[in-house]
PDB file of C-alpha atoms and ligand atoms in Angstrom:
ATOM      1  CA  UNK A  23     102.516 108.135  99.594  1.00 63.00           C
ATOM      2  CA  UNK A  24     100.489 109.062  96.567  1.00 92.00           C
ATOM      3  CA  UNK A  25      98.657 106.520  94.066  1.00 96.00           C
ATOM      4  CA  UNK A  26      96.047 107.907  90.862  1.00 97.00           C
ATOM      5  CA  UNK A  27      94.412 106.088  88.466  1.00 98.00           C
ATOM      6  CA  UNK A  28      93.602 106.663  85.051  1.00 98.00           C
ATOM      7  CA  UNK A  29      90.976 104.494  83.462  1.00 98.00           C
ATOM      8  CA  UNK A  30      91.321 103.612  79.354  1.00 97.00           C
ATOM      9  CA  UNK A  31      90.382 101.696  76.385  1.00 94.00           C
ATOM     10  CA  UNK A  32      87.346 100.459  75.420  1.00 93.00           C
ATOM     11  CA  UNK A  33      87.204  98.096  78.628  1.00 95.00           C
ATOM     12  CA  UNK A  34      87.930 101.076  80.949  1.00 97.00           C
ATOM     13  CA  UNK A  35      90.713  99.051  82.364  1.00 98.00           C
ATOM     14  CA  UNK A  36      92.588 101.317  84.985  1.00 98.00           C
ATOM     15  CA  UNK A  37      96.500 102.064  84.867  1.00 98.00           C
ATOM     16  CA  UNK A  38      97.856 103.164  88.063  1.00 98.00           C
ATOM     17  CA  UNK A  39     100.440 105.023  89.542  1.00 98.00           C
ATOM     18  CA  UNK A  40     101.953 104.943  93.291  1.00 98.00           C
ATOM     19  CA  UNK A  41     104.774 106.742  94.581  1.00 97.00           C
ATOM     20  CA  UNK A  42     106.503 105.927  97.853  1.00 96.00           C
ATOM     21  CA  UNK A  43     107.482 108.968 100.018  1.00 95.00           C
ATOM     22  CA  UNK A  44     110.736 109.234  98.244  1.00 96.00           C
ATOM     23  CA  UNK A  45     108.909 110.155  94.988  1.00 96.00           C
ATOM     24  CA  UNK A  46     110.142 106.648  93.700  1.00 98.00           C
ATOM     25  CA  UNK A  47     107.155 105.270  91.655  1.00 98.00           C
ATOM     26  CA  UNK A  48     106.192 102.158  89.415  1.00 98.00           C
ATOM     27  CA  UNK A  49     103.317 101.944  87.349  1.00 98.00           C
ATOM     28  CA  UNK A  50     100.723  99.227  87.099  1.00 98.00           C
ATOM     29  CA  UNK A  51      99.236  97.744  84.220  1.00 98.00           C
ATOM     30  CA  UNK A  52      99.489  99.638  80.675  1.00 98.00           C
ATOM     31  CA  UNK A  53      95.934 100.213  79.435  1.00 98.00           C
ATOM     32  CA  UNK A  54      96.611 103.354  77.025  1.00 97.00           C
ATOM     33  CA  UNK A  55      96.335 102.818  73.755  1.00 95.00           C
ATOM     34  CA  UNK A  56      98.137 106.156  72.310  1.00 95.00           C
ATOM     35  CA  UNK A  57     100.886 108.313  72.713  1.00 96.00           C
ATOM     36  CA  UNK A  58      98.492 111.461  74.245  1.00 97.00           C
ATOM     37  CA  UNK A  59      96.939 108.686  76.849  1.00 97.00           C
ATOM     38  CA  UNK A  60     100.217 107.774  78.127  1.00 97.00           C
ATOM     39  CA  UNK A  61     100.987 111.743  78.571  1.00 97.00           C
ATOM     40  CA  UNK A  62      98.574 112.419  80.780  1.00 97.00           C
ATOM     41  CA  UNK A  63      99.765 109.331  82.637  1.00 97.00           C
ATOM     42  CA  UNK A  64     103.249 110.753  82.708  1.00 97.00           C
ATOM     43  CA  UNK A  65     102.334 113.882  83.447  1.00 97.00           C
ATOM     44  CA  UNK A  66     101.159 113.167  86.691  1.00 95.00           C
ATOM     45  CA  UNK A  67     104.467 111.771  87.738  1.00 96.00           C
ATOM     46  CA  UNK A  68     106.089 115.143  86.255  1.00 96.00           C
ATOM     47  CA  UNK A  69     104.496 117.804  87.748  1.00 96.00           C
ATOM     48  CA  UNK A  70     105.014 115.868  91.194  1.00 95.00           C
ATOM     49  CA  UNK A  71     108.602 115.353  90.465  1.00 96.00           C
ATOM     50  CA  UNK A  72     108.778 111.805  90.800  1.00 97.00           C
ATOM     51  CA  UNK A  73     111.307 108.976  89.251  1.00 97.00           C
ATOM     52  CA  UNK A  74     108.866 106.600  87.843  1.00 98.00           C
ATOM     53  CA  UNK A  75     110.907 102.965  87.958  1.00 98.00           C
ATOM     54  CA  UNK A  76     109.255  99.979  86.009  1.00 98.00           C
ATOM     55  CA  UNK A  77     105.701  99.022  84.839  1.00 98.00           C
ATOM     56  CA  UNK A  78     104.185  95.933  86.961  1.00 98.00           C
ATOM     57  CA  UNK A  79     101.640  94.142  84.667  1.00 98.00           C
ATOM     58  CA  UNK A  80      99.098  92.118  86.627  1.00 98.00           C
ATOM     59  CA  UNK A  81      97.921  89.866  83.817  1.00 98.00           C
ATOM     60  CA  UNK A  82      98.715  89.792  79.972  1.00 97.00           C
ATOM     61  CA  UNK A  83      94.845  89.645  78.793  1.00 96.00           C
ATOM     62  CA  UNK A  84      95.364  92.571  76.494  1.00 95.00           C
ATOM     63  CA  UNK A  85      92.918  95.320  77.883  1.00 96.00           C
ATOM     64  CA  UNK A  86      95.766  95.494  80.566  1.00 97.00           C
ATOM     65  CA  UNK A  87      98.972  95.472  78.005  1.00 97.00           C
ATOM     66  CA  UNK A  88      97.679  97.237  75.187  1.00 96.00           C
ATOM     67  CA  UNK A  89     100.650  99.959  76.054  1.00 97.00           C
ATOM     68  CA  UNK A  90     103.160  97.726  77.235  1.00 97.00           C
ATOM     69  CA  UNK A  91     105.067  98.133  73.664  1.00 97.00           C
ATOM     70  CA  UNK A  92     104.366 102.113  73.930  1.00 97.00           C
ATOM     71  CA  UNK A  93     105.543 101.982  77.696  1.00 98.00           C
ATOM     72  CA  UNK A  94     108.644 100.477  76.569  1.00 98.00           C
ATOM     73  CA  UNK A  95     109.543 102.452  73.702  1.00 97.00           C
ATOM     74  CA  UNK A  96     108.796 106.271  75.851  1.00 97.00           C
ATOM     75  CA  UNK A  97     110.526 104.740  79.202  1.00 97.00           C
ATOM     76  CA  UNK A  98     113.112 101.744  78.578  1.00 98.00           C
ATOM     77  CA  UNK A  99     112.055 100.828  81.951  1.00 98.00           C
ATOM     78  CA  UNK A 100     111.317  97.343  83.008  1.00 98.00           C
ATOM     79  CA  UNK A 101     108.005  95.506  82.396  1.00 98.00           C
ATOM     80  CA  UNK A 102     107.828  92.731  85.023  1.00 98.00           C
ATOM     81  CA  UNK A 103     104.940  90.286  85.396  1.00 98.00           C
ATOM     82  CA  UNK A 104     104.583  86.291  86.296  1.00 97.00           C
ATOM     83  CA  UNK A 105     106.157  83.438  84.199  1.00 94.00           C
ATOM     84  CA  UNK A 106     103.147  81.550  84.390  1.00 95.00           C
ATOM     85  CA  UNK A 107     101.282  84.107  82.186  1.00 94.00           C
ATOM     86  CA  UNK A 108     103.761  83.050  79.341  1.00 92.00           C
ATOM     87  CA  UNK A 109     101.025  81.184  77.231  1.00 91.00           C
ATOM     88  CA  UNK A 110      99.224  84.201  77.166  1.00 93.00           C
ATOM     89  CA  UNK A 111     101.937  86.120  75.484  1.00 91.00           C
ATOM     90  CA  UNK A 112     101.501  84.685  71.570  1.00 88.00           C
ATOM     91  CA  UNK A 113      97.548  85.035  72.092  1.00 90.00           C
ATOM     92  CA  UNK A 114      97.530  88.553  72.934  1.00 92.00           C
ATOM     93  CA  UNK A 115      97.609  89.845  69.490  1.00 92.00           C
ATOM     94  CA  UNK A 116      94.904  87.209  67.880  1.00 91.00           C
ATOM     95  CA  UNK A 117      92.614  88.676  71.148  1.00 89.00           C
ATOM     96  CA  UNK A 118      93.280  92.176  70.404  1.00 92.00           C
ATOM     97  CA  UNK A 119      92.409  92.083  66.483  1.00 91.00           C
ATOM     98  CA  UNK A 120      88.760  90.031  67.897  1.00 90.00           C
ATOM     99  CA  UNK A 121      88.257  93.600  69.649  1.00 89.00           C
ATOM    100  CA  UNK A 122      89.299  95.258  66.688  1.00 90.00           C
ATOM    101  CA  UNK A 123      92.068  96.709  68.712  1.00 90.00           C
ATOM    102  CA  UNK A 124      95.393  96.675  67.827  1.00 86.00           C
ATOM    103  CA  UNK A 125      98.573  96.570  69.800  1.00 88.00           C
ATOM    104  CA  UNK A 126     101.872  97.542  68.371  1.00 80.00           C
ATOM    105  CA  UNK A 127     105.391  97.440  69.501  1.00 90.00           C
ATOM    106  CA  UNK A 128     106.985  95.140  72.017  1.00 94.00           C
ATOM    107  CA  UNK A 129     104.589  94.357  74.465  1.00 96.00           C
ATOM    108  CA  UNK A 130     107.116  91.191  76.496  1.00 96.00           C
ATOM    109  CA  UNK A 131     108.276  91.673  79.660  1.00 97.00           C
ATOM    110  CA  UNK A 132     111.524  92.243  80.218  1.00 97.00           C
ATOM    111  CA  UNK A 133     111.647  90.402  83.421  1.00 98.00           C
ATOM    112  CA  UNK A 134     109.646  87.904  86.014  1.00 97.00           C
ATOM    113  CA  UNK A 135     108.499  88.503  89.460  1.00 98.00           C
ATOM    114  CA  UNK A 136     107.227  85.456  91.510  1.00 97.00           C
ATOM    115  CA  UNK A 137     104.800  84.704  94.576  1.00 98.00           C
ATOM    116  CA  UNK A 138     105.967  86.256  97.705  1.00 98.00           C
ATOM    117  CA  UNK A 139     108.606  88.503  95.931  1.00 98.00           C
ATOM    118  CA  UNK A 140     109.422  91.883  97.797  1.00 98.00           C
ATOM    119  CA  UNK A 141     109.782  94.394  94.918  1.00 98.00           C
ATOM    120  CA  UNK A 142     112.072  97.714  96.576  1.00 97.00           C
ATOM    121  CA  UNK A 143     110.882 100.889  95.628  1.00 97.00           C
ATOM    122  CA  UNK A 144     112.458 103.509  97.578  1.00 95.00           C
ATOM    123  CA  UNK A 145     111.591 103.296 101.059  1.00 95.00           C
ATOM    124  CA  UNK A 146     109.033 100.708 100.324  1.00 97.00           C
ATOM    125  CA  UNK A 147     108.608  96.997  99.535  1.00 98.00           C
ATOM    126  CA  UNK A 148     105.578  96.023  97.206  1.00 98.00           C
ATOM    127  CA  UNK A 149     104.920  92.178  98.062  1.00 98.00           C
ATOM    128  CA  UNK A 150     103.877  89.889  94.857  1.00 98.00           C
ATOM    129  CA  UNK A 151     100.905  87.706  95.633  1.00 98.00           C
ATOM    130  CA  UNK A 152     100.069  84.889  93.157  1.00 98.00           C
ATOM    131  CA  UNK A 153      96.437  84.599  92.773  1.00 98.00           C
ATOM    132  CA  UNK A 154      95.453  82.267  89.783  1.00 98.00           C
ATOM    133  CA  UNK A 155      91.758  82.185  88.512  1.00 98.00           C
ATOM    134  CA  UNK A 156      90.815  84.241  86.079  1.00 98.00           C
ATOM    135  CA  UNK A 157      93.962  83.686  84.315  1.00 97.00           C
ATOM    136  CA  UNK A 158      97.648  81.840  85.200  1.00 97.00           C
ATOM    137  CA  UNK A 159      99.825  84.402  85.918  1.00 97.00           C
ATOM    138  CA  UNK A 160      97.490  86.987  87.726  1.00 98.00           C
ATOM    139  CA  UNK A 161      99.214  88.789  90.663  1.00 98.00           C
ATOM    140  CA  UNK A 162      98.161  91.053  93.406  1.00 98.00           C
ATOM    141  CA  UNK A 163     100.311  93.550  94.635  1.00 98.00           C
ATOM    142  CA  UNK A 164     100.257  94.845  98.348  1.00 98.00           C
ATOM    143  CA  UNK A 165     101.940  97.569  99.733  1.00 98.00           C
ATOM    144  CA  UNK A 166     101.599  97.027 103.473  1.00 97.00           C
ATOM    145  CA  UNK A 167     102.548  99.977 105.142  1.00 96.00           C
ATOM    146  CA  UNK A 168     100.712 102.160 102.515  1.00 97.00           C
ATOM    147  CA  UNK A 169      97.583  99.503 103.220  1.00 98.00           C
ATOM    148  CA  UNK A 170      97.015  99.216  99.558  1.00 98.00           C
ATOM    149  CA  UNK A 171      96.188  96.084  97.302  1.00 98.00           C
ATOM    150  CA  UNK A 172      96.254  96.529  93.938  1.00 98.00           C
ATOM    151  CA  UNK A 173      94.498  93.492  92.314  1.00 98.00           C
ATOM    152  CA  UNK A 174      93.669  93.137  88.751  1.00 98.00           C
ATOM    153  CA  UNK A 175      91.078  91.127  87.478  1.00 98.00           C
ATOM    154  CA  UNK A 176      90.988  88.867  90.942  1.00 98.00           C
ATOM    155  CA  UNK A 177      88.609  90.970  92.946  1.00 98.00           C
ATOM    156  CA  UNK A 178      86.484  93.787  92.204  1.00 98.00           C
ATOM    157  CA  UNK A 179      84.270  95.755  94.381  1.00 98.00           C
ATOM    158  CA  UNK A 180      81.474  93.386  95.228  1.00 97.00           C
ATOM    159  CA  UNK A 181      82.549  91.401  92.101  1.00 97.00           C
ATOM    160  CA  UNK A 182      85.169  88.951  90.979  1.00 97.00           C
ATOM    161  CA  UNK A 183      87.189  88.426  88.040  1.00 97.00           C
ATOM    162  CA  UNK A 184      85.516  86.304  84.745  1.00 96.00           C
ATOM    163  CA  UNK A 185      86.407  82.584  84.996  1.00 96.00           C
ATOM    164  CA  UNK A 186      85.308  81.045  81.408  1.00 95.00           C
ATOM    165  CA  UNK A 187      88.629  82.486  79.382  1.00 92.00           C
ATOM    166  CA  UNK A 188      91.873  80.399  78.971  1.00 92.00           C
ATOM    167  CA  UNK A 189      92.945  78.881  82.346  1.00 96.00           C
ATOM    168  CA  UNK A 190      90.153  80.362  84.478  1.00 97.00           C
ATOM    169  CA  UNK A 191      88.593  78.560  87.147  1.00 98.00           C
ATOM    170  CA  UNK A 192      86.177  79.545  89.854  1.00 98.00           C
ATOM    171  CA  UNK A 193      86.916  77.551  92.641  1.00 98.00           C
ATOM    172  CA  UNK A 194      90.991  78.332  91.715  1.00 98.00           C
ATOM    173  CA  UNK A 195      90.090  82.144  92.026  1.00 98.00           C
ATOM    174  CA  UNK A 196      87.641  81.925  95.195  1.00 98.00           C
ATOM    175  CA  UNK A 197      91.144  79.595  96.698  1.00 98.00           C
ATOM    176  CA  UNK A 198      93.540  83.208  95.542  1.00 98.00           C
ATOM    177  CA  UNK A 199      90.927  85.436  97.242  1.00 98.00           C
ATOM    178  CA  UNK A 200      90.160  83.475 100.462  1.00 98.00           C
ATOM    179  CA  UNK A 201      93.243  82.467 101.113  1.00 98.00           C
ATOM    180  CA  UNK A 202      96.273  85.847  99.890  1.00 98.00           C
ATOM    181  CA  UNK A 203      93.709  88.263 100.032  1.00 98.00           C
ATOM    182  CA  UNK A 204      90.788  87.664 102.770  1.00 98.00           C
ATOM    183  CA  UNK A 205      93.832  87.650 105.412  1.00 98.00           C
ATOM    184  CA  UNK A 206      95.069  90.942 105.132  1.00 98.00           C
ATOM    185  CA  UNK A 207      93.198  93.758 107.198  1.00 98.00           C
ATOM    186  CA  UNK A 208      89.980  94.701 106.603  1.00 98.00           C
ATOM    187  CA  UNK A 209      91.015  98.197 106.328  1.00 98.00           C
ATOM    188  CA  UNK A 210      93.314  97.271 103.127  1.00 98.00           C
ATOM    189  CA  UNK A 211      92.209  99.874 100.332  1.00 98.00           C
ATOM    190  CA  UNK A 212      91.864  97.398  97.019  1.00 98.00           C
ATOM    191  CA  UNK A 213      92.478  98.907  93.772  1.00 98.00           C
ATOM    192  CA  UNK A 214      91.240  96.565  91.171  1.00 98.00           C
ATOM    193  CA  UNK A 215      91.754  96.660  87.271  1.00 98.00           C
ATOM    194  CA  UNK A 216      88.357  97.607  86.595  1.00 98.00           C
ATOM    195  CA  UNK A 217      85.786 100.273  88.634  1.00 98.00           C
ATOM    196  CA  UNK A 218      85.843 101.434  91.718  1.00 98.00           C
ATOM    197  CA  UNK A 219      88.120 101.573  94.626  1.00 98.00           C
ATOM    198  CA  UNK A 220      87.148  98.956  97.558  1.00 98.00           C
ATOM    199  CA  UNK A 221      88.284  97.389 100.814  1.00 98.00           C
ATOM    200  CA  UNK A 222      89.443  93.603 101.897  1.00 98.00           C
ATOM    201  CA  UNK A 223      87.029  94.151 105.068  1.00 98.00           C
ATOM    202  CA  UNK A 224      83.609  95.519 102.355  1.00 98.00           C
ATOM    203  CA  UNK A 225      84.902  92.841 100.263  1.00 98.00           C
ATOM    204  CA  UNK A 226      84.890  90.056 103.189  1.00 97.00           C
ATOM    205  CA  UNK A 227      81.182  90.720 104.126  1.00 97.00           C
ATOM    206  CA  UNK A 228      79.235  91.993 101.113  1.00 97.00           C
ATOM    207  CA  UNK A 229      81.062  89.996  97.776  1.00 96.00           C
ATOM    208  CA  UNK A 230      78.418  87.879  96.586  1.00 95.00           C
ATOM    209  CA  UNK A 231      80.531  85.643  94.700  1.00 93.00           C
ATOM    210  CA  UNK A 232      82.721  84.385  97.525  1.00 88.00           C
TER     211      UNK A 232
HETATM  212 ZN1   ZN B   6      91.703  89.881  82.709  1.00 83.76          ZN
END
């Protein structure tokens, strides 16, 4: 088991990679914006020798697509995320240009993933968990035996996601947290979308929000 993250873009949003022991390996969220930033993200999985399978986006706000169309066009692997994130798809582009990003390509998923899905990746089984909040269609995605969480814009180290963009709500996000995320041991390393590394159990007694 292996994971890295690479933080990009002007919102530092972090793209990660995790390989089971089999070297399979998926990627999470696409936050590079160029063809070099997407290199170094590939490298890693090169010089390890490992068989990268899909992209899993954990929301479509677009500091965590911005590469999905690049992603596509390099791999012509699958880009899975949550239906319910649909409305964000013909937004993304207005959002970016308010940034003065841009994003190019074909940034659509090619396919859904739901709550409670197991996802196979070699040995392993990543488990979807729908957490709505800061925006309809945010997943979490925990890899129990590997006691990782990888959670997006939900939960942050001693922070949560924003709630005043399209479809957020506080009380909706504290319900995600409290109720998929809270229960899983306090050991549970969480790898959110923006900063630092924490854990379910730091989380549980020192988030100020919850
Ligand atoms: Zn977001």
């Amino acid at each position: 088991m292996a994971y890295s993250v690479f933080p990009f873009n002007p919102f530092q949003a972090n793209t990660y990679l995790w390989a089971d022991a089999s070297g399979d390996c998926v990627m999470i969220d696409a936050t590079f914006q160029t063809e070099s930033e997407l290199s170094q993200v590939l490298d890693w999985i090169k010089v390890r020798g490992l068989n990268l399978k899909m992209l899993l986006v954990t929301h479509y706000h677009v500091d965590h697509v911005l590469g999905v169309g690049l992603f596509k066009e390099k791999t012509g692997l699958p880009v899975m995320a949550h239906q319910a994130g649909n409305l964000f798809f013909n937004q993304v582009e207005a959002h970016a240009a308010s940034f003065g990003l841009s994003i190019s390509g074909n940034f659509m998923p090619t396919g859904q993933v739901s709550d409670d899905e197991l996802i196979s990746v070699g040995g392993s089984t990543i488990r979807v968990l729908y957490t709505p909040g800061h925006a309809d269609g945010s997943i979490c995605l925990w890899i129990e035996t590997d006691g990782l969480l990888f959670t997006g814009d939900v939960l942050f180290h001693e922070s949560i996601g924003r709630t005043d963009l399209p479809t957020g709500d506080f009380q909706t996000l504290a319900n995600s947290v409290t109720t998929k995320l809270f229960p899983l041991p306090d050991n549970t390393i969480v790898l959110p979308g923006h900063g630092p590394k924490t854990s379910v159990g730091h989380e549980k007694r020192f988030n100020p929000f919850l």
